[in-house]
PDB file of C-alpha atoms in Angstrom:
ATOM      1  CA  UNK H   1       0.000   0.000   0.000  1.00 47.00           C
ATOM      2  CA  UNK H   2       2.829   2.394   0.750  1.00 44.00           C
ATOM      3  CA  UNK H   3       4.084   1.723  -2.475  1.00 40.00           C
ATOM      4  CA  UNK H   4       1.109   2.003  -4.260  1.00 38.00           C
ATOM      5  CA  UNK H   5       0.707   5.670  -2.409  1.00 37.00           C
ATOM      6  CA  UNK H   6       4.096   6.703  -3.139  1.00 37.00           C
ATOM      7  CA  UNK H   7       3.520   5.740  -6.976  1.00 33.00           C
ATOM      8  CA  UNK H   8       0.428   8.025  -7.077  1.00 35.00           C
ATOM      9  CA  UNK H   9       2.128  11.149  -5.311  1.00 34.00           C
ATOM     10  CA  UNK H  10       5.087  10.893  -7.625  1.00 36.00           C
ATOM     11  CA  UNK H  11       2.609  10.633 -10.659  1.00 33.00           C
ATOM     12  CA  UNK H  12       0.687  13.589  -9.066  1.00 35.00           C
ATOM     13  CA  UNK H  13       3.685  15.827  -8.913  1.00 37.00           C
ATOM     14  CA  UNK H  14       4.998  15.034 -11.950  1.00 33.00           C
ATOM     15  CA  UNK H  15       1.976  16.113 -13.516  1.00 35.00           C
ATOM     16  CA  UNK H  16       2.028  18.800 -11.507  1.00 34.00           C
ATOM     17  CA  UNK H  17       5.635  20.086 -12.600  1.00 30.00           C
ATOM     18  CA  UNK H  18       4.704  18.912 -16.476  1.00 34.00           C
ATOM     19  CA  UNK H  19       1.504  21.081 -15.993  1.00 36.00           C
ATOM     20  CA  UNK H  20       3.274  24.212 -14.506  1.00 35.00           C
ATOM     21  CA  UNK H  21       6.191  23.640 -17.640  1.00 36.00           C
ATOM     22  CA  UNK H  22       3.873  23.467 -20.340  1.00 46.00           C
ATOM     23  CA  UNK H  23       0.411  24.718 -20.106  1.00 69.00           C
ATOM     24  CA  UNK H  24       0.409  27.121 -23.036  1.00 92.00           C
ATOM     25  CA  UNK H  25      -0.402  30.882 -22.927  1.00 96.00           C
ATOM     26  CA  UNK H  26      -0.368  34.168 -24.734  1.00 97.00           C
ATOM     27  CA  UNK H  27      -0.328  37.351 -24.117  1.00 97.00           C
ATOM     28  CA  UNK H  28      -0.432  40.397 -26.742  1.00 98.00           C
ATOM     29  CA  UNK H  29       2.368  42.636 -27.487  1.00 98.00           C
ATOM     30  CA  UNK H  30       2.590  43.748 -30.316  1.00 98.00           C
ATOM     31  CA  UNK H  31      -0.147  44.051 -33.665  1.00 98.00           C
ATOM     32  CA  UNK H  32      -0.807  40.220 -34.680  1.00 98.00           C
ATOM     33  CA  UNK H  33       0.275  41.158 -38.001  1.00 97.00           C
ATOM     34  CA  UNK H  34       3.493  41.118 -36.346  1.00 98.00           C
ATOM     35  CA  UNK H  35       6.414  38.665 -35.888  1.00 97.00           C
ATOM     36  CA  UNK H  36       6.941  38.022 -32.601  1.00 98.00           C
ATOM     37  CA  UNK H  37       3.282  39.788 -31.683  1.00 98.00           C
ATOM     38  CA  UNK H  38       3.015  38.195 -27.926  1.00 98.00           C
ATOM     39  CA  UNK H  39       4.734  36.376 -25.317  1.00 97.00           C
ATOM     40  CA  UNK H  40       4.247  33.237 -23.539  1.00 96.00           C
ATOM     41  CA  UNK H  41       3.871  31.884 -20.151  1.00 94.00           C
ATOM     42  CA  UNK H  42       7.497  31.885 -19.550  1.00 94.00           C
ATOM     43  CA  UNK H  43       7.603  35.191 -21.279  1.00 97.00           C
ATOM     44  CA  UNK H  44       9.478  34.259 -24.096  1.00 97.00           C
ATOM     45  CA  UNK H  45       8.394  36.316 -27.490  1.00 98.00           C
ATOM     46  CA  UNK H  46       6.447  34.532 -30.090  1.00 97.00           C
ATOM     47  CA  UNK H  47       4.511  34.553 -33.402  1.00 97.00           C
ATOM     48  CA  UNK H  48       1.143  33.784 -32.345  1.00 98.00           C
ATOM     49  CA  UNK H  49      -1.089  35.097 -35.394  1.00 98.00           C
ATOM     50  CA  UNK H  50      -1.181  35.633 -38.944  1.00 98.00           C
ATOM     51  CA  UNK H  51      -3.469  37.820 -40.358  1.00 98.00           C
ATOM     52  CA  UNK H  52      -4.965  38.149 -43.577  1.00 97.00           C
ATOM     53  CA  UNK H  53      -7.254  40.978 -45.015  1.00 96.00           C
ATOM     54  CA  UNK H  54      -9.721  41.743 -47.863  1.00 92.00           C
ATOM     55  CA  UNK H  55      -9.721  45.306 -49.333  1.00 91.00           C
ATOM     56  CA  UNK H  56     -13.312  45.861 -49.305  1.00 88.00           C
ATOM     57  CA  UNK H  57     -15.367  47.346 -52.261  1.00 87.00           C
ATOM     58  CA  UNK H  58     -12.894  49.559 -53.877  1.00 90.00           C
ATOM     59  CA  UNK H  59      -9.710  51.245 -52.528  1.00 87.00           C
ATOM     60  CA  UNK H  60     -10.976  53.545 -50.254  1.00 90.00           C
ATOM     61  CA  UNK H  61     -12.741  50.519 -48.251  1.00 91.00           C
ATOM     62  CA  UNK H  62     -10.390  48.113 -46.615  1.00 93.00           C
ATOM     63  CA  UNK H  63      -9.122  46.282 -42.882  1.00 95.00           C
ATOM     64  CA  UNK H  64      -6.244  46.084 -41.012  1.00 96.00           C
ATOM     65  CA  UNK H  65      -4.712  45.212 -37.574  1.00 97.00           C
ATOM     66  CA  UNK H  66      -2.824  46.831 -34.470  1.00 97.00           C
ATOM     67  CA  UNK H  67      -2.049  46.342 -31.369  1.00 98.00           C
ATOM     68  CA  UNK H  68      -3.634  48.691 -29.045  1.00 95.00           C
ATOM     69  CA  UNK H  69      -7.102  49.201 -26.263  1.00 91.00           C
ATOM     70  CA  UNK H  70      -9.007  51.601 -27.895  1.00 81.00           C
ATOM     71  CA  UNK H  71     -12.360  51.255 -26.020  1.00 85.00           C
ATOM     72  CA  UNK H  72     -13.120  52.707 -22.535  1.00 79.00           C
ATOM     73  CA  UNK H  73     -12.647  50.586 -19.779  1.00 80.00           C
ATOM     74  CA  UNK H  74     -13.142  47.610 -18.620  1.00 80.00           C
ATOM     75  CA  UNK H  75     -11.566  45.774 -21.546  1.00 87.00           C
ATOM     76  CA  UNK H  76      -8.560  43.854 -22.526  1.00 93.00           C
ATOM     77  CA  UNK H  77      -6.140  46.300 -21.954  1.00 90.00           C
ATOM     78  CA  UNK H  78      -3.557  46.786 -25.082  1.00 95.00           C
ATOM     79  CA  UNK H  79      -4.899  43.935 -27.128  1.00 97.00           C
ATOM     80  CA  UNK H  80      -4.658  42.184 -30.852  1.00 98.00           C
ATOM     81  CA  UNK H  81      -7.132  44.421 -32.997  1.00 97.00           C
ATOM     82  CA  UNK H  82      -8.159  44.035 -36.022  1.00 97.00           C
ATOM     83  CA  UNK H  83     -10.349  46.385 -37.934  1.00 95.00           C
ATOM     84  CA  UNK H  84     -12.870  47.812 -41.116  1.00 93.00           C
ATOM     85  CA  UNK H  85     -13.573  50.762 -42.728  1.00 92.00           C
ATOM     86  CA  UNK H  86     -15.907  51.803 -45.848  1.00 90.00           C
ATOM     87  CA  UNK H  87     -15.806  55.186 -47.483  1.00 88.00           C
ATOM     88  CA  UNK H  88     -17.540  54.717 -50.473  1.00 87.00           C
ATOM     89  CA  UNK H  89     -20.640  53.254 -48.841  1.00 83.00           C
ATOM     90  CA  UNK H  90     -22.391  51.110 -45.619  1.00 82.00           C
ATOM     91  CA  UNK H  91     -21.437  47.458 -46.376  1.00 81.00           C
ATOM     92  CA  UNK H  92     -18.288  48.389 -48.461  1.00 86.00           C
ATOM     93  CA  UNK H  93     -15.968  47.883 -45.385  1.00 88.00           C
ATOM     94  CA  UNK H  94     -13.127  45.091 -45.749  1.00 91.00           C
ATOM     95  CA  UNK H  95     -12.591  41.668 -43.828  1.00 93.00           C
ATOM     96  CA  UNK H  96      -9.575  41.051 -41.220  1.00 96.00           C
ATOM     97  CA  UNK H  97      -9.058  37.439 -40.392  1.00 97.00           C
ATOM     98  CA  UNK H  98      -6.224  36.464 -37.560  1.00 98.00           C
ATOM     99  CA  UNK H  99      -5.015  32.509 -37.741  1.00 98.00           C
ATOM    100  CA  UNK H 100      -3.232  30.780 -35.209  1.00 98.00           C
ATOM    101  CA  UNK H 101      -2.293  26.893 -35.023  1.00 97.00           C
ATOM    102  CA  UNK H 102      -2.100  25.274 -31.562  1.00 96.00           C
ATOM    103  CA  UNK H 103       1.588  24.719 -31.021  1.00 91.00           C
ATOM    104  CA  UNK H 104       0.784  21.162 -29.151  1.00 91.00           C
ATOM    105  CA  UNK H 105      -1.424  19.573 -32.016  1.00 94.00           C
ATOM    106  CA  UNK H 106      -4.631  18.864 -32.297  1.00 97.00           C
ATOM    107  CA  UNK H 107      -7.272  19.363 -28.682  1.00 97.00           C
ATOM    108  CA  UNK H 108      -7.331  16.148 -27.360  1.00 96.00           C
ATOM    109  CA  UNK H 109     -10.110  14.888 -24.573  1.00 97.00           C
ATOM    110  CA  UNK H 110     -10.138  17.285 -21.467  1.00 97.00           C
ATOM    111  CA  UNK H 111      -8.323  20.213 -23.065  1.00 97.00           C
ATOM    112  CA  UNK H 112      -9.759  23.609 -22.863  1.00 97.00           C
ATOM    113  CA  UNK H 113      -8.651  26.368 -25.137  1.00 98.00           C
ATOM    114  CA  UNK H 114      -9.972  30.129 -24.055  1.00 98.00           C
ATOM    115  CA  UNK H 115      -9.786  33.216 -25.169  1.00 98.00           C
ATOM    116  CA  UNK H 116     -10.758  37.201 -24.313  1.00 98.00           C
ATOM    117  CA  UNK H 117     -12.700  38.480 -26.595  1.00 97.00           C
ATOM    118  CA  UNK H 118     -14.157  42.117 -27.317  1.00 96.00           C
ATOM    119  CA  UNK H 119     -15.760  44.064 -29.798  1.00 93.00           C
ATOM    120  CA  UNK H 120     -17.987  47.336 -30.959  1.00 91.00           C
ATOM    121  CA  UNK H 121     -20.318  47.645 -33.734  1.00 87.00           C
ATOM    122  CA  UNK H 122     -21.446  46.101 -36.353  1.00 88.00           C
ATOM    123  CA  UNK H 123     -22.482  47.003 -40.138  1.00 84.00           C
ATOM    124  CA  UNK H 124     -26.126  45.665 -40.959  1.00 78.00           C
ATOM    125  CA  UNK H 125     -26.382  46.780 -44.582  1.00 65.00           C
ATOM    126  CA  UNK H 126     -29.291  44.785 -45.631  1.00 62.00           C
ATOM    127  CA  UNK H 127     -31.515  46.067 -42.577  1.00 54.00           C
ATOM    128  CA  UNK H 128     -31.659  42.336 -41.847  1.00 54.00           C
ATOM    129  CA  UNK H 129     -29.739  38.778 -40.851  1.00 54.00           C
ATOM    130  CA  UNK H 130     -28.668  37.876 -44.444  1.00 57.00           C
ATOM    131  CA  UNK H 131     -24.963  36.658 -42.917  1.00 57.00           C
ATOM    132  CA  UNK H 132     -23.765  37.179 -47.042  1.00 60.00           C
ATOM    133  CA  UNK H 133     -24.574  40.740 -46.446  1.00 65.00           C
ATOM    134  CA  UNK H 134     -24.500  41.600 -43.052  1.00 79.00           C
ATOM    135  CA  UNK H 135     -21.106  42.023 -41.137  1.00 88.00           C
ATOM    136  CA  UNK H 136     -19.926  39.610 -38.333  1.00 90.00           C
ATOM    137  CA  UNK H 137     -17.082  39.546 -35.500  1.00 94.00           C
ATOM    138  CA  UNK H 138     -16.371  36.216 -33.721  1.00 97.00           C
ATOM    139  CA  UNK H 139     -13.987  33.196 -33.680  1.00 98.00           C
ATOM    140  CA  UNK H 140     -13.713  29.608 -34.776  1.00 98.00           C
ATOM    141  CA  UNK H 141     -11.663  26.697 -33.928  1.00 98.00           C
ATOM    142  CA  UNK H 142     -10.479  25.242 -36.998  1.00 98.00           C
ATOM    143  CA  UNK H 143     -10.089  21.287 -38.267  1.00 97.00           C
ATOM    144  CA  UNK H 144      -7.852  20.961 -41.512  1.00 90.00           C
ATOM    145  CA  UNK H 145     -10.608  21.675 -43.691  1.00 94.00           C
ATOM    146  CA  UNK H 146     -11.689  25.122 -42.739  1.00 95.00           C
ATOM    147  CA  UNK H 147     -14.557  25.973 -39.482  1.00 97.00           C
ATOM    148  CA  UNK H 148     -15.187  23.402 -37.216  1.00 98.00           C
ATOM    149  CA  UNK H 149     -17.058  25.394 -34.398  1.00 98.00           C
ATOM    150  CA  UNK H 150     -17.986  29.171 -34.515  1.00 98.00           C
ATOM    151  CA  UNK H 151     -19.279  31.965 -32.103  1.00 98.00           C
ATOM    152  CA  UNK H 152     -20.532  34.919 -33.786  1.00 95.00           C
ATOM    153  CA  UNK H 153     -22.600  37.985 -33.928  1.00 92.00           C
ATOM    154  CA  UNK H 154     -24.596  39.445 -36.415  1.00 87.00           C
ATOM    155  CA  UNK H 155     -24.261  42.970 -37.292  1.00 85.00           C
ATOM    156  CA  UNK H 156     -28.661  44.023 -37.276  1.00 77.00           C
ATOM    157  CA  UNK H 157     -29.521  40.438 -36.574  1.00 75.00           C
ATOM    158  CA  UNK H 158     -30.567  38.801 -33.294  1.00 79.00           C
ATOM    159  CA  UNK H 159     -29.439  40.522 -30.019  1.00 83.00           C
ATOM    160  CA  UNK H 160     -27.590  37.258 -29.409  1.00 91.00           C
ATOM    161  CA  UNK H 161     -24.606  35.215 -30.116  1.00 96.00           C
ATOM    162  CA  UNK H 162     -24.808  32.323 -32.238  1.00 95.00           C
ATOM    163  CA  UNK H 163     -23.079  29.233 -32.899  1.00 97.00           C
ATOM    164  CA  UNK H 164     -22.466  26.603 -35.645  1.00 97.00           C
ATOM    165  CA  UNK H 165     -20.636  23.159 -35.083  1.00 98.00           C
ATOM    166  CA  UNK H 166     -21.367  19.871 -37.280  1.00 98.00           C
ATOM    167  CA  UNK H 167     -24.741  19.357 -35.703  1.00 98.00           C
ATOM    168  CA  UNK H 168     -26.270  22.734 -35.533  1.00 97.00           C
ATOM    169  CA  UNK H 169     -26.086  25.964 -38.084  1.00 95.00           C
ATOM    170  CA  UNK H 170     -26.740  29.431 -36.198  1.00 92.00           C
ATOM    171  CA  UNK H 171     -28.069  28.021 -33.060  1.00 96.00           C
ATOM    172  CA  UNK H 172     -28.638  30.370 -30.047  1.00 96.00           C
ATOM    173  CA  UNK H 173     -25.805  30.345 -27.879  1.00 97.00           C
ATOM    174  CA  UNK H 174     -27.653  32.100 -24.927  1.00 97.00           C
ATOM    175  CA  UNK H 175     -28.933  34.521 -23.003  1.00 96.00           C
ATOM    176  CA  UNK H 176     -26.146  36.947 -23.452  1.00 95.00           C
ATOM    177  CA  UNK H 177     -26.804  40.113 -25.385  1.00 93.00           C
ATOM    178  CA  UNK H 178     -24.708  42.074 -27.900  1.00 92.00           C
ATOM    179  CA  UNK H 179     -21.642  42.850 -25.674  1.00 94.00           C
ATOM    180  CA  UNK H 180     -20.283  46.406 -26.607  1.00 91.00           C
ATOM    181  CA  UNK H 181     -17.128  47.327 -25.503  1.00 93.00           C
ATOM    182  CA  UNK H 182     -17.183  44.897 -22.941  1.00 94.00           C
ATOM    183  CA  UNK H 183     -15.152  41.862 -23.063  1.00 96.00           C
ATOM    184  CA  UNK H 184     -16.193  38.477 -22.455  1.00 97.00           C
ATOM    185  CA  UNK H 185     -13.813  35.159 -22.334  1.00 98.00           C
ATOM    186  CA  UNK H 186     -14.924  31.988 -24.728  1.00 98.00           C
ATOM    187  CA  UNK H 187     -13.732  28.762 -23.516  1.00 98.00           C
ATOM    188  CA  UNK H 188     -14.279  25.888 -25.412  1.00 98.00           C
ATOM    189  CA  UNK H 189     -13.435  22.273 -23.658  1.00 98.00           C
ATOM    190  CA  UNK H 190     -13.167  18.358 -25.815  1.00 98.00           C
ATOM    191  CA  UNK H 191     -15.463  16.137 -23.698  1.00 98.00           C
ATOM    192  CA  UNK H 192     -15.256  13.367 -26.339  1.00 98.00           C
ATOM    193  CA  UNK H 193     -15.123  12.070 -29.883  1.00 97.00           C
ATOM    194  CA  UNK H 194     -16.023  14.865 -31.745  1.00 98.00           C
ATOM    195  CA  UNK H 195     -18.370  16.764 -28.464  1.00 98.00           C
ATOM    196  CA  UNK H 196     -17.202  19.541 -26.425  1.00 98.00           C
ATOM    197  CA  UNK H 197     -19.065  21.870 -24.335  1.00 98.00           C
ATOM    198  CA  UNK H 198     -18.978  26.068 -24.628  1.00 98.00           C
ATOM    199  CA  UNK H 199     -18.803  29.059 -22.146  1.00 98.00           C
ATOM    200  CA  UNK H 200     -18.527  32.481 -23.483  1.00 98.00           C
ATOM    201  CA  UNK H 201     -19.209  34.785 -19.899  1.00 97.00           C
ATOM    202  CA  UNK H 202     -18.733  37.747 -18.216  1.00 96.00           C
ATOM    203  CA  UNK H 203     -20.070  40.275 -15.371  1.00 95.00           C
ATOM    204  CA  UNK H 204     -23.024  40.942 -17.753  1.00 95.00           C
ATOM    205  CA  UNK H 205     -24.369  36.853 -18.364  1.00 97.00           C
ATOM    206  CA  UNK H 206     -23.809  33.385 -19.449  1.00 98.00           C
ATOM    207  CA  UNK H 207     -23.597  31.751 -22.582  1.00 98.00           C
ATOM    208  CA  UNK H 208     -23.175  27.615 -22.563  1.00 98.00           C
ATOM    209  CA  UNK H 209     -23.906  24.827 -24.854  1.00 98.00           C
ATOM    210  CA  UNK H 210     -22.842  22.178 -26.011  1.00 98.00           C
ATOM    211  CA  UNK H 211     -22.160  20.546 -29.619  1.00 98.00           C
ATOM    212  CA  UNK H 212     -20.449  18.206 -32.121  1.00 98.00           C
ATOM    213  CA  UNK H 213     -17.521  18.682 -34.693  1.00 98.00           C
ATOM    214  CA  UNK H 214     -15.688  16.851 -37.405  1.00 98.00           C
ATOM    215  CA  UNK H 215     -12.056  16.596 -37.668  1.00 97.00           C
ATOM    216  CA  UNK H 216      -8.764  17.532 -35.304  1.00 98.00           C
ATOM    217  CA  UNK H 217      -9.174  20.924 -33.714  1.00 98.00           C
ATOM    218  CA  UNK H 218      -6.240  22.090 -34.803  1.00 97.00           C
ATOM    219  CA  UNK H 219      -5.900  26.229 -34.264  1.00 98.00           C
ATOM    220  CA  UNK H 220      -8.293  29.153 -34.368  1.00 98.00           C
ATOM    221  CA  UNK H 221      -9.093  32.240 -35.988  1.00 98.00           C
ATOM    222  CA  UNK H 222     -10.552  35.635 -35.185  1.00 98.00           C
ATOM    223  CA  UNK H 223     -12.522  37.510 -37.483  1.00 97.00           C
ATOM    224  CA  UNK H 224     -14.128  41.146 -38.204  1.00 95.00           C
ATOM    225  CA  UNK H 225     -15.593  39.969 -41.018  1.00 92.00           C
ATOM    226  CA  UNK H 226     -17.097  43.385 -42.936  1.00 89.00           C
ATOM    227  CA  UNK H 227     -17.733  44.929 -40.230  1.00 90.00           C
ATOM    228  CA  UNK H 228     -17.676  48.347 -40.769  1.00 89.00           C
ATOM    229  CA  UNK H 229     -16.555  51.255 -39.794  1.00 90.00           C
ATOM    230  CA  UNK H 230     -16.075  51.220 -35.862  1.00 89.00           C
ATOM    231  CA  UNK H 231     -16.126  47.763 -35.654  1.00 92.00           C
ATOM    232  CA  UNK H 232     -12.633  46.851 -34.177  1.00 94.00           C
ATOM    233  CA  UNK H 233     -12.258  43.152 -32.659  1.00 96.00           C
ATOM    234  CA  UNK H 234     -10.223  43.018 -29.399  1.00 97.00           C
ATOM    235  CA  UNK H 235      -8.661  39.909 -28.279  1.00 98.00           C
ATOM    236  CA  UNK H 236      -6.128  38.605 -26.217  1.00 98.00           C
ATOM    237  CA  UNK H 237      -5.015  36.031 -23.245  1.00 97.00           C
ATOM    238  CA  UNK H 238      -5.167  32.840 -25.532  1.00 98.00           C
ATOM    239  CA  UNK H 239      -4.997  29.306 -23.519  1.00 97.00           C
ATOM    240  CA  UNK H 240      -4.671  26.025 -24.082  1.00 97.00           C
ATOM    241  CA  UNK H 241      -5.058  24.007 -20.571  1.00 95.00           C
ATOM    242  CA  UNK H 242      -3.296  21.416 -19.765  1.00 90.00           C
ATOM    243  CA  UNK H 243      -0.827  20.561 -21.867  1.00 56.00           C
ATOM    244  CA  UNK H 244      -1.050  17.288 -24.034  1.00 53.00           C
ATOM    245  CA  UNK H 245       1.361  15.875 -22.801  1.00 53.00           C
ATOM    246  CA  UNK H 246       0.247  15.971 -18.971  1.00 47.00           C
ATOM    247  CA  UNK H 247      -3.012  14.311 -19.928  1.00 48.00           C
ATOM    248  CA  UNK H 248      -0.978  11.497 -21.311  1.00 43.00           C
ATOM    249  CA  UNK H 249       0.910  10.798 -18.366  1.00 38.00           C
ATOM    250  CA  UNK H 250      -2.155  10.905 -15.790  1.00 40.00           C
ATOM    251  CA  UNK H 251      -4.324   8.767 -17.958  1.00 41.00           C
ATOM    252  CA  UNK H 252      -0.936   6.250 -18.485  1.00 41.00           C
ATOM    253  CA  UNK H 253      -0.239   5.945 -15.183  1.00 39.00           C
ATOM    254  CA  UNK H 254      -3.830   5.436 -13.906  1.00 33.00           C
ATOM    255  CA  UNK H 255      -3.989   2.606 -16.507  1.00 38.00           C
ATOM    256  CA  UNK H 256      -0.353   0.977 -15.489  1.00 37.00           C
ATOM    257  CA  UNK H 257      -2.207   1.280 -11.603  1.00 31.00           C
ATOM    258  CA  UNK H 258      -5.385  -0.585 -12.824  1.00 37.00           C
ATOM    259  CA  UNK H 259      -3.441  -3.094 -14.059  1.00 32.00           C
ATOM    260  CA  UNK H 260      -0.737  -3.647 -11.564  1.00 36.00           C
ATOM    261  CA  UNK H 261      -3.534  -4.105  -8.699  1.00 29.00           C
ATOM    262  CA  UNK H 262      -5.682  -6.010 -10.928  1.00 34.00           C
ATOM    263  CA  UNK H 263      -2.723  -8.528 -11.131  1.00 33.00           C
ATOM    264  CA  UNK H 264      -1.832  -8.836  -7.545  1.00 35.00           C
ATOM    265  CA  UNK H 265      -5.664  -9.552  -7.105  1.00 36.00           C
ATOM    266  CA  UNK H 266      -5.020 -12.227  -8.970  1.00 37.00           C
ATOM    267  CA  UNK H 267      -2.173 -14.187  -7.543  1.00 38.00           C
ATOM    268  CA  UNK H 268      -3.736 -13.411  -3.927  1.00 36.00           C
TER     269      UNK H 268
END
């Protein structure tokens, strides 16, 4: 029995220490179009993002990126941005998408990847929900294919956040109303093959659900997609909790237990 207890401690701790090592983190520092454009947990610089933009109707519409807290507090403090403009009409404005690609693989069971999130308004040139027309600021968690899961608003549509996965297209993610200049962290955990289960919160309300997807969730990207002018997406704080390689060595040694014990049974 002593053994057995000493074999669990040491397993504990070393998940512990692996845990402490290796969780990953981000923090902005610099416009994500940028290279290195945060830091991580041991505050080494890094290349987290890489943006891409569309120019919008013609060349006085467009998007582009910077690093920077331009809203009133609270918020994220100096944050990735990304932004739109249109000055040749409403719905003109460009598209600014930021890409990242989880440094540890693919989200494996129990992971949780979470993000701060912020934003301000939102172009509704069609004076409806039309998501061809209308502009829309959110992120996704990509497989190798494209969108696996994304949270989104509609610029004029419902006062809600909505989501879309493999089982469900523009579903209701919640109670939580358009957040304006106030920041809100999404959190996103792998319960199983293909599930997970969704937070997006703050002091303001609750959004949860849960949902399916296809593929390896592989990275994420942020988008102000034609949003307009005034539109700027905040974002910052990126997570990935814990580390893959912790999970493996919990789950192993829990197994090599099982069996060890089951054995002894056996010869007793």
């Amino acid at each position: 029995m002593n053994k057995i207890l000493l074999f669990m401690v040491s397993l504990v701790s070393a998940a512990s220490l692996a845990s402490a090592a290796n969780n990953v983190s981000y923090t902005a520092t610099a416009d994500p179009n940028s290279s290195p454009d945060g830091v991580d947990q041991s505050a080494n610089p890094v290349d987290v993002w890489t943006v891409t933009t569309t120019p919008g109707f013609n060349g006085s519409d467009g998007s582009g990126s910077y690093f920077g807290s331009p809203f009133g507090p609270p918020n994220l403090g100096n944050a990735w941005q990304m932004y739109s403009y249109q000055n040749s009409g409403v719905g003109h404005g460009g598209s600014a998408f930021a890409n990242t690609t989880f440094a540890g693989g693919a989200l494996t069971i129990g992971q949780t990847v979470s993000i701060g999130f912020e934003m301000r308004a939102l172009d509704n040139p069609s004076g409806g929900t039309d998501l061809s027309t209308s502009g829309q600021a959110g992120l996704s968690l990509l497989n190798g294919s494209g969108n696996a899961i994304t949270l989104a608003i509609i610029g004029g549509g419902p006062n809600h956040y909505y989501y879309t996965d493999s089982g469900s297209t523009n579903a209701n993610a919640g109670p939580l109303g358009y957040q304006y200049q106030n920041p809100f962290v999404v959190a996103f955990t792998v319960t199983g093959p293909g599930t997970y289960s969704a937070i997006a919160s703050n002091a303001n309300g609750t959004d949860s659900w849960t949902g399916t997807f296809s593929g390896s969730l592989v990275g994420m990207q942020v988008f102000n997609s034609k949003g307009g002018n005034g539109s700027d997406v905040g974002f910052n704080n990126l997570a990935i909790v814990p580390e893959p390689g912790t999970l493996g060595l919990v789950v192993g040694g829990l197994a090599c237990f099982g069996l060890g014990f089951r054995r002894r049974a056996r010869r007793s």
